[in-house]
């Protein structure tokens, strides 16, 4: 069984005010997931899941799938825009952070798994991770609750 890849990263939350603020995010990928899904875990407990190809293509050109939009911003930044019933959140990532993460996901394919074939992409989904205080000292399992609509 291949280990789950999780990388702690920093993104900048873009607001309509004059300042942005750094926020910690968790990038996660499970090689056993045949849908090749990446997860972005936000500090508020929200977990966004979508096809790895969305981030890969967004490094080169603007792309939109469902409630997620991704596009390069200059040569060193990537913008990820997430739409939900709660509003829109816009994050700016260092491209090198995402390139490193995506490279790790490609190097840990499940044995015998075929590479991405460009088949039907997975629609993005948004879930809420269980409250950390519910399990004292235990790290919550992401994606355990159904998606919000």
Tab-separated table of C-alpha atoms in Angstrom:
chain	number	residue	atom	x	y	z
A	1	UNK	CA	0.000	0.000	0.000
A	2	UNK	CA	1.378	3.377	-0.991
A	3	UNK	CA	1.595	6.040	1.690
A	4	UNK	CA	-0.657	9.058	1.553
A	5	UNK	CA	1.226	12.193	0.569
A	6	UNK	CA	0.520	15.192	2.749
A	7	UNK	CA	2.353	18.470	2.552
A	8	UNK	CA	1.835	21.459	4.777
A	9	UNK	CA	2.055	24.665	2.767
A	10	UNK	CA	1.309	28.351	2.956
A	11	UNK	CA	-1.013	30.218	0.672
A	12	UNK	CA	-2.065	33.837	0.682
A	13	UNK	CA	-5.749	34.537	1.136
A	14	UNK	CA	-6.680	37.292	-1.307
A	15	UNK	CA	-9.377	39.649	-0.056
A	16	UNK	CA	-11.004	42.736	-1.503
A	17	UNK	CA	-9.085	44.794	1.063
A	18	UNK	CA	-5.609	46.201	0.521
A	19	UNK	CA	-3.813	43.372	2.355
A	20	UNK	CA	-3.519	39.648	1.837
A	21	UNK	CA	-2.780	37.285	4.672
A	22	UNK	CA	-0.861	34.028	4.806
A	23	UNK	CA	-2.830	30.934	5.769
A	24	UNK	CA	-1.662	27.375	6.386
A	25	UNK	CA	-3.111	24.748	4.059
A	26	UNK	CA	-2.714	20.988	3.788
A	27	UNK	CA	-2.146	19.448	0.375
A	28	UNK	CA	-3.084	15.768	0.340
A	29	UNK	CA	-3.039	12.928	-2.179
A	30	UNK	CA	-3.843	9.239	-1.721
A	31	UNK	CA	-2.203	7.104	-4.462
A	32	UNK	CA	-4.789	4.377	-3.877
A	33	UNK	CA	-7.553	6.716	-5.090
A	34	UNK	CA	-8.117	5.693	-8.708
A	35	UNK	CA	-9.655	9.090	-9.441
A	36	UNK	CA	-6.277	10.777	-8.810
A	37	UNK	CA	-7.800	13.306	-6.462
A	38	UNK	CA	-5.900	16.018	-4.621
A	39	UNK	CA	-7.229	17.689	-1.490
A	40	UNK	CA	-6.666	21.204	-0.232
A	41	UNK	CA	-7.458	21.438	3.469
A	42	UNK	CA	-8.190	24.955	4.692
A	43	UNK	CA	-7.734	26.295	8.232
A	44	UNK	CA	-11.499	26.515	8.819
A	45	UNK	CA	-11.814	22.731	8.453
A	46	UNK	CA	-13.026	22.794	4.849
A	47	UNK	CA	-11.559	20.216	2.486
A	48	UNK	CA	-11.730	20.765	-1.274
A	49	UNK	CA	-11.182	17.712	-3.488
A	50	UNK	CA	-10.692	17.708	-7.244
A	51	UNK	CA	-8.759	15.956	-9.975
A	52	UNK	CA	-4.991	16.320	-9.868
A	53	UNK	CA	-5.073	17.283	-13.536
A	54	UNK	CA	-6.897	20.514	-12.653
A	55	UNK	CA	-3.869	21.783	-10.712
A	56	UNK	CA	-1.439	20.468	-13.324
A	57	UNK	CA	-3.223	22.211	-16.198
A	58	UNK	CA	-3.748	25.363	-14.142
A	59	UNK	CA	0.029	25.764	-13.854
A	60	UNK	CA	0.099	26.507	-17.589
A	61	UNK	CA	-3.270	27.962	-18.535
A	62	UNK	CA	-6.538	29.095	-16.932
A	63	UNK	CA	-8.916	26.206	-16.291
A	64	UNK	CA	-12.306	25.905	-14.624
A	65	UNK	CA	-14.172	22.847	-13.437
A	66	UNK	CA	-17.344	23.198	-11.420
A	67	UNK	CA	-16.738	25.463	-8.430
A	68	UNK	CA	-12.950	25.612	-8.846
A	69	UNK	CA	-10.949	27.948	-11.073
A	70	UNK	CA	-7.161	27.786	-11.371
A	71	UNK	CA	-4.776	29.991	-13.334
A	72	UNK	CA	-1.120	31.020	-13.364
A	73	UNK	CA	-0.270	34.497	-12.093
A	74	UNK	CA	3.071	35.506	-13.503
A	75	UNK	CA	5.887	32.972	-13.471
A	76	UNK	CA	5.931	32.197	-9.758
A	77	UNK	CA	2.329	32.255	-8.516
A	78	UNK	CA	-0.828	30.215	-9.021
A	79	UNK	CA	-4.335	31.394	-8.147
A	80	UNK	CA	-6.961	28.933	-6.891
A	81	UNK	CA	-10.492	30.321	-6.667
A	82	UNK	CA	-13.045	28.269	-4.723
A	83	UNK	CA	-16.789	28.981	-5.005
A	84	UNK	CA	-19.343	27.740	-2.469
A	85	UNK	CA	-22.681	28.750	-1.022
A	86	UNK	CA	-20.671	30.628	1.635
A	87	UNK	CA	-19.009	32.818	-0.998
A	88	UNK	CA	-15.716	32.866	-2.871
A	89	UNK	CA	-12.255	32.265	-1.464
A	90	UNK	CA	-9.198	33.144	-3.523
A	91	UNK	CA	-5.764	31.751	-2.648
A	92	UNK	CA	-2.374	32.514	-4.117
A	93	UNK	CA	0.206	29.698	-4.040
A	94	UNK	CA	3.892	29.604	-4.856
A	95	UNK	CA	4.082	27.552	-8.048
A	96	UNK	CA	7.210	25.727	-6.863
A	97	UNK	CA	5.290	24.397	-3.832
A	98	UNK	CA	2.610	22.894	-6.069
A	99	UNK	CA	5.119	21.571	-8.605
A	100	UNK	CA	6.991	19.776	-5.801
A	101	UNK	CA	3.729	18.348	-4.407
A	102	UNK	CA	2.482	17.226	-7.838
A	103	UNK	CA	5.861	15.624	-8.616
A	104	UNK	CA	5.582	13.589	-5.415
A	105	UNK	CA	2.090	12.446	-6.444
A	106	UNK	CA	3.353	11.210	-9.811
A	107	UNK	CA	6.203	9.238	-8.218
A	108	UNK	CA	3.903	7.274	-5.920
A	109	UNK	CA	1.390	5.748	-8.313
A	110	UNK	CA	-0.272	2.575	-7.119
A	111	UNK	CA	1.518	-0.442	-8.638
A	112	UNK	CA	-0.209	-1.467	-11.843
A	113	UNK	CA	-2.222	1.756	-12.043
A	114	UNK	CA	-2.440	3.356	-15.431
A	115	UNK	CA	-1.337	6.960	-15.841
A	116	UNK	CA	-3.897	9.730	-16.162
A	117	UNK	CA	-5.704	9.054	-19.403
A	118	UNK	CA	-7.696	12.216	-19.726
A	119	UNK	CA	-10.942	10.352	-19.047
A	120	UNK	CA	-13.932	11.883	-17.326
A	121	UNK	CA	-12.580	14.360	-14.745
A	122	UNK	CA	-13.864	14.216	-11.203
A	123	UNK	CA	-16.112	17.145	-10.301
A	124	UNK	CA	-14.758	19.225	-7.417
A	125	UNK	CA	-16.273	18.619	-4.016
A	126	UNK	CA	-16.241	20.485	-0.717
A	127	UNK	CA	-16.482	18.775	2.654
A	128	UNK	CA	-16.036	19.779	6.263
A	129	UNK	CA	-13.533	17.897	8.348
A	130	UNK	CA	-14.627	16.799	11.815
A	131	UNK	CA	-13.943	19.289	14.599
A	132	UNK	CA	-10.465	18.771	16.039
A	133	UNK	CA	-11.770	19.296	19.554
A	134	UNK	CA	-14.166	16.364	19.180
A	135	UNK	CA	-11.243	13.937	19.369
A	136	UNK	CA	-8.895	15.372	21.902
A	137	UNK	CA	-5.380	15.188	20.563
A	138	UNK	CA	-6.344	13.052	17.585
A	139	UNK	CA	-5.829	14.273	14.053
A	140	UNK	CA	-9.164	14.335	12.160
A	141	UNK	CA	-9.729	12.210	9.128
A	142	UNK	CA	-10.450	14.351	6.088
A	143	UNK	CA	-13.446	13.844	3.861
A	144	UNK	CA	-15.349	11.796	6.434
A	145	UNK	CA	-18.563	13.799	6.099
A	146	UNK	CA	-20.741	14.232	3.004
A	147	UNK	CA	-20.265	17.219	0.737
A	148	UNK	CA	-22.194	20.385	1.455
A	149	UNK	CA	-24.475	21.554	-1.332
